[in-house]
Coordinates of C-alpha atoms in Angstrom, one line a residue:
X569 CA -3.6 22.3 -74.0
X570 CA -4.3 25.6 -75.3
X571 CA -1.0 27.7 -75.8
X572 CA -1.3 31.2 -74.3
X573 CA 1.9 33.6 -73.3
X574 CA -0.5 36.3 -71.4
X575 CA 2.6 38.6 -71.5
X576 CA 2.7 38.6 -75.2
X577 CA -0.9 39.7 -75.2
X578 CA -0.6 42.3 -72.2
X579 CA -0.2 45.2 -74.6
X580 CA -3.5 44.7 -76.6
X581 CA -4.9 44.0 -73.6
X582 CA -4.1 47.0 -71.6
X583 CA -5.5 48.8 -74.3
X584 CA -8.8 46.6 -74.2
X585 CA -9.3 47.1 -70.7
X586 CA -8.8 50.7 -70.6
X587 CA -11.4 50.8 -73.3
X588 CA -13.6 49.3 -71.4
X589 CA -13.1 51.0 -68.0
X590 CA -13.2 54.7 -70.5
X591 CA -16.9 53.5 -71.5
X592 CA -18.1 53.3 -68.2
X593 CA -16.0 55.8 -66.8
X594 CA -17.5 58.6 -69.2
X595 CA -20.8 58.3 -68.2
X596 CA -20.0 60.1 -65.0
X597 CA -18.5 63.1 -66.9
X598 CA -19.8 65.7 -69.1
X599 CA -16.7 66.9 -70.2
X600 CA -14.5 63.7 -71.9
X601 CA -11.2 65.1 -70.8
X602 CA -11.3 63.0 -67.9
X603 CA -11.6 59.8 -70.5
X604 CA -8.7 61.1 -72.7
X605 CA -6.3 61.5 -69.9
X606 CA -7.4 57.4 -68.7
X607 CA -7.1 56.6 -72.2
X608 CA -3.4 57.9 -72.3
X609 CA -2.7 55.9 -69.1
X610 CA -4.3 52.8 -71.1
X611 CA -1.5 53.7 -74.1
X612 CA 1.4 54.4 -71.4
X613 CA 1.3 51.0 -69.8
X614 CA 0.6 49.1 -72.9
X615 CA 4.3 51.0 -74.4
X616 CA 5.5 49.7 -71.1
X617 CA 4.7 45.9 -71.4
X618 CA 5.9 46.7 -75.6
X619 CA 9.2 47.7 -74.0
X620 CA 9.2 45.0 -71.5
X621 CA 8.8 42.4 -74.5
X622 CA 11.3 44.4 -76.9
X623 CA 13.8 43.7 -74.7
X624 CA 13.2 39.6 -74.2
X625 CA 12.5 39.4 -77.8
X626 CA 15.9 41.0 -78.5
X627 CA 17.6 38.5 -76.5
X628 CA 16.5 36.1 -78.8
X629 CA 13.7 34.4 -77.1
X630 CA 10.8 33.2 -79.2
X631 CA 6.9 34.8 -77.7
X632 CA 4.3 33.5 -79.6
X633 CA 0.6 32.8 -78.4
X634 CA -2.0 29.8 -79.8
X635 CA 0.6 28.2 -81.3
X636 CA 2.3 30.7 -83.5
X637 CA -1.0 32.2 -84.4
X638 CA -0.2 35.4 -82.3
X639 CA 3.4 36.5 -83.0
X640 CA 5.6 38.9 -80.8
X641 CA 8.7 38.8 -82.8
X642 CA 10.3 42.2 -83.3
X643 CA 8.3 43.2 -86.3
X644 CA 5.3 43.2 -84.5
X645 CA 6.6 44.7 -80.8
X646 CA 8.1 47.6 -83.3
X647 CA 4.8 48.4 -84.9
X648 CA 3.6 48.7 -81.6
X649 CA 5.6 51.1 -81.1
X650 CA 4.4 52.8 -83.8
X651 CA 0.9 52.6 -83.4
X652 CA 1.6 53.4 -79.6
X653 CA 2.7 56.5 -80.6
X654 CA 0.0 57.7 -83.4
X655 CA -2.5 56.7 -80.8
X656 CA -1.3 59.3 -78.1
X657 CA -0.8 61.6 -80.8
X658 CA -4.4 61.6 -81.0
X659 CA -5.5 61.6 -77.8
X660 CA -3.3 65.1 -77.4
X661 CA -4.9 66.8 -80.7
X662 CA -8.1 65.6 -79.3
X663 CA -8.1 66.9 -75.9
X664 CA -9.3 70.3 -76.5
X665 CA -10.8 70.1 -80.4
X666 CA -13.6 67.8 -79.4
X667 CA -15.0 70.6 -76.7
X668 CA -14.4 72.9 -79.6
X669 CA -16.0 71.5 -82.3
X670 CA -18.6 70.3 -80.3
X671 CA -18.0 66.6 -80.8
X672 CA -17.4 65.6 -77.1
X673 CA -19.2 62.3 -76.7
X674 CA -17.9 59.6 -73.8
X675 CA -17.3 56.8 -77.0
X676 CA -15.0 58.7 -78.7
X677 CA -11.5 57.8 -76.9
X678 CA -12.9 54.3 -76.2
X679 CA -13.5 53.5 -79.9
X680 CA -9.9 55.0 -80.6
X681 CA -8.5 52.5 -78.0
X682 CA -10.8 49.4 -79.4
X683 CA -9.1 50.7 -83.1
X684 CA -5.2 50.8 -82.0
X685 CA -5.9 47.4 -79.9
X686 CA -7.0 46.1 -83.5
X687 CA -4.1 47.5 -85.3
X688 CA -1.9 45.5 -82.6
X689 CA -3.9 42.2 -83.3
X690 CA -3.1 42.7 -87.1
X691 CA 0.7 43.4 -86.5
X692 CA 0.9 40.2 -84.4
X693 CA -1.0 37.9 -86.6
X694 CA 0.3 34.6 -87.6
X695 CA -2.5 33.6 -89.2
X696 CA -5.3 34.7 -91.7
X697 CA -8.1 34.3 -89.1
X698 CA -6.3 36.1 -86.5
X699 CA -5.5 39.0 -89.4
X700 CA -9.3 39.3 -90.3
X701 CA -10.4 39.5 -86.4
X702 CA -7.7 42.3 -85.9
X703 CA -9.2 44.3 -89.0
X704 CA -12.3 44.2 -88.4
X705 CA -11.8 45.6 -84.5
X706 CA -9.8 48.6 -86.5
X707 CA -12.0 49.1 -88.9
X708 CA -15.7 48.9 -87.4
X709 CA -14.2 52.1 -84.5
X710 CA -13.1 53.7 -87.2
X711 CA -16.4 53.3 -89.9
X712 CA -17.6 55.4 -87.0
X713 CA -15.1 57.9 -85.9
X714 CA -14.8 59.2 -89.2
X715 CA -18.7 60.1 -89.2
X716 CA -18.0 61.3 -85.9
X717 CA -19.7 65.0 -86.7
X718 CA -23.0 64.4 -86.8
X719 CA -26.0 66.2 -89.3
X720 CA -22.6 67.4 -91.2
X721 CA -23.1 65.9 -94.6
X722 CA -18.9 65.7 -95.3
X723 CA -18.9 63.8 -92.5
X724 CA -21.8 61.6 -92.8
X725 CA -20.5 60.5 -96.2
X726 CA -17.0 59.8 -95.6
X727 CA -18.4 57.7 -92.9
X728 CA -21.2 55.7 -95.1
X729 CA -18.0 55.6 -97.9
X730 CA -15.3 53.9 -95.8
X731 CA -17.8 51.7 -94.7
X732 CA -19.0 50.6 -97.9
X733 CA -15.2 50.3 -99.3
X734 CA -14.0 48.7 -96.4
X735 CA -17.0 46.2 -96.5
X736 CA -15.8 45.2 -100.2
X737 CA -12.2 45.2 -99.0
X738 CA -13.4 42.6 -96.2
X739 CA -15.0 40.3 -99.2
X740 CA -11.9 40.2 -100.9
X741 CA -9.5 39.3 -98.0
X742 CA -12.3 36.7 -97.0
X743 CA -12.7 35.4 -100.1
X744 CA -8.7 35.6 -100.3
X745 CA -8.0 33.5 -97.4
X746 CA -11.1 30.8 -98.2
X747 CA -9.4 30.1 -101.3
X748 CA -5.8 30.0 -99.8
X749 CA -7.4 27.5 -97.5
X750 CA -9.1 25.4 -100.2
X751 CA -5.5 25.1 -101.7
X752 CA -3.8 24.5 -98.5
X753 CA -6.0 23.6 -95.8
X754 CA -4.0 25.6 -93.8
X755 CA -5.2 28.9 -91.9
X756 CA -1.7 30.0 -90.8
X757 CA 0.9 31.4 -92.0
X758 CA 3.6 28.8 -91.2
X759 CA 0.8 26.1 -92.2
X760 CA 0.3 27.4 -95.6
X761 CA 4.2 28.1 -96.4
X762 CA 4.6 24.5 -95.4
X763 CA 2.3 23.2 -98.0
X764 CA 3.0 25.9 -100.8
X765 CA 6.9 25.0 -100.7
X766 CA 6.2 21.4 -100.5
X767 CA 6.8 19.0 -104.0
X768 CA 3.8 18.0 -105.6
X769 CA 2.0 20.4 -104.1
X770 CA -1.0 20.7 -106.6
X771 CA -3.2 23.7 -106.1
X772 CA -0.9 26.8 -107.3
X773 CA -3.4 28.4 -109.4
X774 CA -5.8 28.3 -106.7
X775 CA -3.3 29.4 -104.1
X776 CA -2.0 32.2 -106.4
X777 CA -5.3 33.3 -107.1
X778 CA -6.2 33.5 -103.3
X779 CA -2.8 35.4 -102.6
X780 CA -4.4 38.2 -105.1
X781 CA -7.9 38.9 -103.5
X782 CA -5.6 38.7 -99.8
X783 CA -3.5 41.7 -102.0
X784 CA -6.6 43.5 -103.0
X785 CA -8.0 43.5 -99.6
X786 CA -5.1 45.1 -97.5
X787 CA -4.3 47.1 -100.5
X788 CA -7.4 48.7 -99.9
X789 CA -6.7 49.9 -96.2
X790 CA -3.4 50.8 -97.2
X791 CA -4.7 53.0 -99.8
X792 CA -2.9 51.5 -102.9
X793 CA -3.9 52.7 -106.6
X794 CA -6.4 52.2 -107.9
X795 CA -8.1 50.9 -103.9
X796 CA -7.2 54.7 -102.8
X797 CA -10.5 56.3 -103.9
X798 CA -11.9 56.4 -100.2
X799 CA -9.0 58.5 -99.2
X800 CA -10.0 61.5 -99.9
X801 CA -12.9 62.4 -99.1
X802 CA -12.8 60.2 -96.0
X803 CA -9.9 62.0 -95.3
X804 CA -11.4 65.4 -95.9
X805 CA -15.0 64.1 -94.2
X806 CA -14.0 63.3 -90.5
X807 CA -12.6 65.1 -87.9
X808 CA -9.1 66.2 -88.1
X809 CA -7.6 64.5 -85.2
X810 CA -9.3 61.1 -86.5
X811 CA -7.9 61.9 -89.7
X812 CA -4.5 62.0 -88.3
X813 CA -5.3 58.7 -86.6
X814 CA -6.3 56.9 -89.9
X815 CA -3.1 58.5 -91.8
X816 CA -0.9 57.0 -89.1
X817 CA -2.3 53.9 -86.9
X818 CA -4.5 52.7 -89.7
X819 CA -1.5 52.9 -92.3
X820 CA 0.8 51.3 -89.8
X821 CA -1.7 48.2 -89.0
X822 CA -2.3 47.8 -93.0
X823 CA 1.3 47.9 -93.7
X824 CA 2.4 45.6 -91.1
X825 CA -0.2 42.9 -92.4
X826 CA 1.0 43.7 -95.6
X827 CA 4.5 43.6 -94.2
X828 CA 4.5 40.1 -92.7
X829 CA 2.1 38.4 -95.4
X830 CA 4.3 39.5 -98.6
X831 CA 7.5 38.5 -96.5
X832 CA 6.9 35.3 -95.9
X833 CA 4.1 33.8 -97.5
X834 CA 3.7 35.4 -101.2
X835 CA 7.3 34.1 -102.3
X836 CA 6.2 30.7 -102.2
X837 CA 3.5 31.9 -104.4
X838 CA 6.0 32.3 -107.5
X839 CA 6.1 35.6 -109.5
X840 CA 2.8 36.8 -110.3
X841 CA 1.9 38.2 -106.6
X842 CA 4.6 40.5 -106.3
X843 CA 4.7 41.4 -109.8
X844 CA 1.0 42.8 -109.8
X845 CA 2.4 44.7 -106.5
X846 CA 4.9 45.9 -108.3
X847 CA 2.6 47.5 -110.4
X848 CA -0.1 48.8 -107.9
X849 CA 3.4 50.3 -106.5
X850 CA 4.4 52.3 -109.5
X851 CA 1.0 53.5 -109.6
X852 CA 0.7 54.7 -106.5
X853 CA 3.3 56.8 -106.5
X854 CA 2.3 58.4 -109.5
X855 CA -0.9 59.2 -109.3
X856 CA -0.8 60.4 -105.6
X857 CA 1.9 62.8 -106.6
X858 CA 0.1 64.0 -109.6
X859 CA -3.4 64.5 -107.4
X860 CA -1.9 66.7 -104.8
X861 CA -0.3 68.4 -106.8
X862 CA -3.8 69.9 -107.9
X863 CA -5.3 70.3 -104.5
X864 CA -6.2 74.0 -103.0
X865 CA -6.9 72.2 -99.8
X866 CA -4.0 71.6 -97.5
X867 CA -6.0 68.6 -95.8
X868 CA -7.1 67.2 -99.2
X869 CA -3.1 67.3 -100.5
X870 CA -2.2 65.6 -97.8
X871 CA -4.6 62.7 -98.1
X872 CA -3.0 62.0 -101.5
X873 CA 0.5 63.2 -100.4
X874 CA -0.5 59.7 -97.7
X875 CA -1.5 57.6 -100.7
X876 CA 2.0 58.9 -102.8
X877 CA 3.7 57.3 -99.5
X878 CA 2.1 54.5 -99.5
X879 CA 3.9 54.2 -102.4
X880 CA 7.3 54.6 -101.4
X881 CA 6.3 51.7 -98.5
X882 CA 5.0 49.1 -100.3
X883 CA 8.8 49.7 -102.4
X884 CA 10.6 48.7 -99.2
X885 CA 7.6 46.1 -98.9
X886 CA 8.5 44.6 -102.0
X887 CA 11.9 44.6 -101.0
X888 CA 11.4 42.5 -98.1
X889 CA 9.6 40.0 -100.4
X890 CA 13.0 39.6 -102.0
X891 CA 14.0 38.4 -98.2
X892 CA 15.8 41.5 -97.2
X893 CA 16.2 41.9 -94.0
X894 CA 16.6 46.1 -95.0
X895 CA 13.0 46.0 -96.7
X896 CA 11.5 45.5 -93.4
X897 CA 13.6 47.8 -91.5
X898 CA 12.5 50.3 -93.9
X899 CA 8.7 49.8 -93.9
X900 CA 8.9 50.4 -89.7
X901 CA 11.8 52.8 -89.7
X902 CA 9.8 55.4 -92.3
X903 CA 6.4 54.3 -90.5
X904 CA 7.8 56.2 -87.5
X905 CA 8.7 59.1 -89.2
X906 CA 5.7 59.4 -91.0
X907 CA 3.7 59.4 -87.8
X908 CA 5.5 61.8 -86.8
X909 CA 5.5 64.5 -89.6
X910 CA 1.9 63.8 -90.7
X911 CA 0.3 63.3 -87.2
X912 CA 2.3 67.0 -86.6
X913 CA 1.1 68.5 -89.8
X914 CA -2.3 67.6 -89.4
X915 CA -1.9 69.0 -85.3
X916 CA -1.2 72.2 -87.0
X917 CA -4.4 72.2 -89.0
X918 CA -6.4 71.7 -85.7
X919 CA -5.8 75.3 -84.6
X920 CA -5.6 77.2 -87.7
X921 CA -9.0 75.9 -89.0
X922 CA -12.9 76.8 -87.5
X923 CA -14.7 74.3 -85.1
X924 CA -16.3 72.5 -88.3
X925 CA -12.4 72.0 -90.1
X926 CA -13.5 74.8 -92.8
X927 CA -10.4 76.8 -93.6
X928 CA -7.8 74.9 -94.4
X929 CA -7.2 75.9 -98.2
X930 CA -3.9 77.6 -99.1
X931 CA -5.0 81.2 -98.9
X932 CA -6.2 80.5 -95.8
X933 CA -2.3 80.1 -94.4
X934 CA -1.3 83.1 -96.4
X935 CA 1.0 85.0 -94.2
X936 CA 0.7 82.5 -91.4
X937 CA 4.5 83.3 -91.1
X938 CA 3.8 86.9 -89.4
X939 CA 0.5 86.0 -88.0
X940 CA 1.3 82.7 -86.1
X941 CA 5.2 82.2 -86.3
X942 CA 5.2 79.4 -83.9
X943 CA 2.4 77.2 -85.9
X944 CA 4.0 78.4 -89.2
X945 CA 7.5 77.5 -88.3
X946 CA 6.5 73.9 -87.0
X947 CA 3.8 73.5 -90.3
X948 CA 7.1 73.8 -92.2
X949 CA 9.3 71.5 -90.7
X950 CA 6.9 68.9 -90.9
X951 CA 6.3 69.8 -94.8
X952 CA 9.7 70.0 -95.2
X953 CA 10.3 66.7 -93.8
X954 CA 7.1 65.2 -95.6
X955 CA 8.8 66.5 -98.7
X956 CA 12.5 64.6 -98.1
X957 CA 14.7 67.4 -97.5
X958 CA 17.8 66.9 -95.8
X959 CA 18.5 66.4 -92.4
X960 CA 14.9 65.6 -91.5
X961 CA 13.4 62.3 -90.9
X962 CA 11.9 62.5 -94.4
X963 CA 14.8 62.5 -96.1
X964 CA 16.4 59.9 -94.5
X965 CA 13.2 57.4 -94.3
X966 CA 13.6 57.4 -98.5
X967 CA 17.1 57.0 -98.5
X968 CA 16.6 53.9 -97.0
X969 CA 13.5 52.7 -98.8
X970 CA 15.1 53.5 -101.9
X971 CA 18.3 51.9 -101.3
X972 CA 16.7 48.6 -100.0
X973 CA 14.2 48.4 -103.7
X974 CA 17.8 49.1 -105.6
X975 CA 19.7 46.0 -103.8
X976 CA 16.3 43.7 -104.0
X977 CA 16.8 44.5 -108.0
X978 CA 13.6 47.4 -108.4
X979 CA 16.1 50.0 -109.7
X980 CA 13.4 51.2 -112.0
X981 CA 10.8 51.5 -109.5
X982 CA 13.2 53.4 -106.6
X983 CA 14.6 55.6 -110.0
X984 CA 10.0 55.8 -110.3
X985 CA 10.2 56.8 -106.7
X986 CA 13.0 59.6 -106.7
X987 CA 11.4 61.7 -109.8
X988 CA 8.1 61.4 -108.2
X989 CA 9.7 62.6 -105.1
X990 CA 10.9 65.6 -107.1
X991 CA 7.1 66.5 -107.7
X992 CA 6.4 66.1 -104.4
X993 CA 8.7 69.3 -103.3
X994 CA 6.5 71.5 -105.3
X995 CA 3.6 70.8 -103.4
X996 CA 4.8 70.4 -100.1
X997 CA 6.8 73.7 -100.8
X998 CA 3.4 75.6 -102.0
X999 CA 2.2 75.5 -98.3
X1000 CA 5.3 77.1 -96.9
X1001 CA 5.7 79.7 -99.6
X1002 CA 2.0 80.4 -98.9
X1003 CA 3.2 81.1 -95.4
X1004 CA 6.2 83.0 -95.6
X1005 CA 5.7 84.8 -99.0
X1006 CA 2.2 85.9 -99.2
X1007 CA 0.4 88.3 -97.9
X1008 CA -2.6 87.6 -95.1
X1009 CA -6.2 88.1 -97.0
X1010 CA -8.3 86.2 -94.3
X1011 CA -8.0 86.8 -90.1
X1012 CA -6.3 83.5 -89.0
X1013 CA -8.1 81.0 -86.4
X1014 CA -6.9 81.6 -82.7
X1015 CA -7.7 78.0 -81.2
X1016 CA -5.3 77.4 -79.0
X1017 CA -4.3 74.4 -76.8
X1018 CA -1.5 73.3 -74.2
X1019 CA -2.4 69.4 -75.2
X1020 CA -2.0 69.8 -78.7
X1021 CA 1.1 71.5 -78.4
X1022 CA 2.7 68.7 -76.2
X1023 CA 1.2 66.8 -79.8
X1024 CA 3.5 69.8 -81.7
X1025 CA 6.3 69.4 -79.4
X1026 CA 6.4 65.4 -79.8
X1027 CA 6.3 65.1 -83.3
X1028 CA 8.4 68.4 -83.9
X1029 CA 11.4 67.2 -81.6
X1030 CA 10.7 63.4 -83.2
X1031 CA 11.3 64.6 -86.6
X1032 CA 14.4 66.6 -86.6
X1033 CA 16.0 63.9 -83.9
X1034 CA 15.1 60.7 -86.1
X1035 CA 16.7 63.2 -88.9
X1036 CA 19.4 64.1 -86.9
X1037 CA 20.2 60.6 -85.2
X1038 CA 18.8 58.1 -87.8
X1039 CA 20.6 55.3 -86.2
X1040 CA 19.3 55.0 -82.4
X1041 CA 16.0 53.8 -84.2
X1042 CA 17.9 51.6 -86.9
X1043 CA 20.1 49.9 -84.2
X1044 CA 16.6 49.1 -82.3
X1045 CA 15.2 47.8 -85.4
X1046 CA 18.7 45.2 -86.0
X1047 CA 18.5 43.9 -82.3
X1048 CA 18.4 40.0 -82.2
X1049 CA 18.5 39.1 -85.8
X1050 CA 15.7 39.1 -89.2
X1051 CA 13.1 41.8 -88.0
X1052 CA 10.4 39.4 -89.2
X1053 CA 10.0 35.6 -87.3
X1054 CA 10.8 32.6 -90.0
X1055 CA 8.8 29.9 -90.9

């Protein structure tokens, strides 16, 4: 008998079936507002049946589907809400820029559903197969959201780019998980723990080599060093609200594959998985601090400022691997506030740059301060926050990613983390000086929209109150035990 909890499934599925209904329901419009506003009903009632399963899962009650291959544990339900949120964030910066920038199509909010119900699948997986199908739903609505602006060569490229990457990405975690299977015969996670931790298991070379090409290919989408190359000019390429999209709900999928895998089935690996992590970690943080500190252009910084963070996650990540509990409160307790600043800074860049995302280089937001207070004022709370000052959400998201490496025993790599962290201000602190102490040379954009500043308003009031009030958040994340289900 086939093992299926529909109510575990209901939130991917709301978000299928909206999807669905938005393709068909499009045709009858010109305009595609009518599709975003159906799309955010889609996202509503799938955070509804998240919150309706947050709170069984916090009384301790096990949801699983296909016999532990689909996993509801608290990990996954809180990714949700993360991904729940970057998703709406981009329906709101959407609204109006796509009738703008002359991009209105009736696919677009569908394929943006189709992507977040893949980032869902990934967060929930409990098995390799399950983890592949769930990327590849993300990733094939995104390959063509981010060539979304068509006969724009920027965009065409960053398009043909992530595909190609991402198709050399999928190799490796296939090729990954076949070897994991040849040295376990096991598919999921529990299956393949089993048999790794089991005496006289005789395959470890085999496993530990298939553990690495699994590492390569979600390092890849979660834009590790040296896998980070597609960032930037995919980044730069597509549309800005789709960038936003692939900062925040991409990142979060990526990172709770990541998350879940290195948690509980790399330890039984032995040592050399999370040491070569360790590395990819260190660089990371280096050398997407270092490149945005050279950048002119504010979008362009802030696709390596997204790589330099995905840094400072995969430290709490390796944390976790250590089996702290903190590790993986970390990872989804700074994945929300990362949403939130980044999706917000990037909101801000919607209505400061032309139709075609031209304009976004730092002299462009010279005096922004006295031109556009309001979208100057918010630009630099989010680039405060982005850049860890206190009381933002910034600041306290590394606080507790750096605390959780130093108990698992990285004190070099948090100590890596806090002087890159220092670089970091200077670049984030270019923007708002550009702002405030320079003088206007260029007539600022006057796009303006009521949707994207509900966008502004959301991820404004979400920073400073997760800065504020760190622990509402935290407290959620400790409900009902280990974050992540055991094997």
């Amino acid at each position: 008998m086939i093992d299926i909890n529909w109510l575990t499934l209901a939130p991917p599925l709301a978000l299928l079936v909206t999807a669905c209904i938005g393709i068909v329901f499009g045709i009858g419009f010109r305009s595609t507002r009518p599709t975003a506003l159906l799309s955010l009903v889609g996202v509503g009632v799938a955070f509804l049946f998240t919150v309706l399963l947050l709170g069984r899962s916090g009384a301790g009650e096990t949801l699983s589907s296909f016999g532990l291959r689909y996993l509801a544990d608290q990990a996954a339900l809180t990714f949700n809400v993360v991904i729940l949120l970057g998703t709406a964030l981009t329906l709101f910066m959407s609204y109006t820029y796509l009738g703008r920038a002359r991009l209105e199509h009736a696919e677009f909010y569908p394929l943006v559903l189709l992507s977040a119900t893949g980032a869902m699948v990934m967060a929930a997986a409990g098995d390799f197969i399950t983890l592949l199908l769930g990327l590849e739903i993300l990733s094939l609505a995104v390959y063509v959201l981010s060539a979304w602006r068509q006969g724009v060569r920027e965009s065409e490229e960053a398009g043909m780019k992530y595909f190609l990457l991402g198709a050399f990405a999928s190799a490796f975690l296939i090729y990954g998980i076949a070897l994991m299977y040849g040295a376990t015969g096991h598919f999921t996670y529990a299956g393949v723990v089993a048999l790794l931790s089991a005496e006289g298991f005789d395959q470890p070379l085999l496993a530990a080599l298939g553990g690495v090409f699994i590492l390569a290919g979600l390092a890849f989408k979660a834009a590790f060093a040296p896998f980070h190359q597609w960032a930037p000019d995919v980044y730069t390429g597509a549309p800005t609200p789709v960038t936003a999209f692939m900062s925040v709900v991409v990142k979060a999928a990526a990172f709770a594959a990541l998350l879940r895998v290195f948690a509980t089935v790399f330890p039984a690996l032995g040592a050399v998985v999370p040491v070569i992590f360790a590395v990819l970690v260190g660089l990371t943080m280096v050398i997407g601090n270092l490149s945005a500190l050279v950048q002119r252009s504010v979008k362009r910084m802030l696709a390596y400022s997204a790589v330099a963070h995905a840094g400072y996650l995969g430290l709490a990540v390796l944390a976790a691997g250590q089996g702290a509990n903190s590790g993986a409160q970390a990872v989804v307790w700074y994945l929300l506030a990362y949403t939130l600043m980044n999706a917000g800074a990037l909101a801000v860049m919607t209505l400061i740059t032309d139709p075609n995302d031209h304009g976004d280089d730092l002299e462009r937001l010279a005096g922004l301060g006295r031109t556009r207070p309001y979208l100057a004022a918010l630009m630099a709370v989010f680039m405060l926050s982005l850049a860890g000052i206190p009381p933002l959400a910034g600041f306290v998201g590394k606080v507790l990613v750096f605390q959780a490496a130093i108990q698992a025993g990285y004190l070099e790599l948090a100590v890596l983390g806090i002087v890159t962290s220092i670089v970091a201000v200077v670049y984030y602190f270019r923007v708002v000086g550009a702002m405030y102490f320079r003088e206007a040379e260029y007539e600022p954009q006057r796009a303006r929209s009521q949707m994207t500043n509900v966008a502004l308003g959301v991820a404004a009031l979400g920073t400073v109150l997760l800065g504020l009030l760190p622990g509402w958040w935290y407290g959620w994340l400790s409900v009902g035990g280990p974050l992540l289900a055991g094997f």
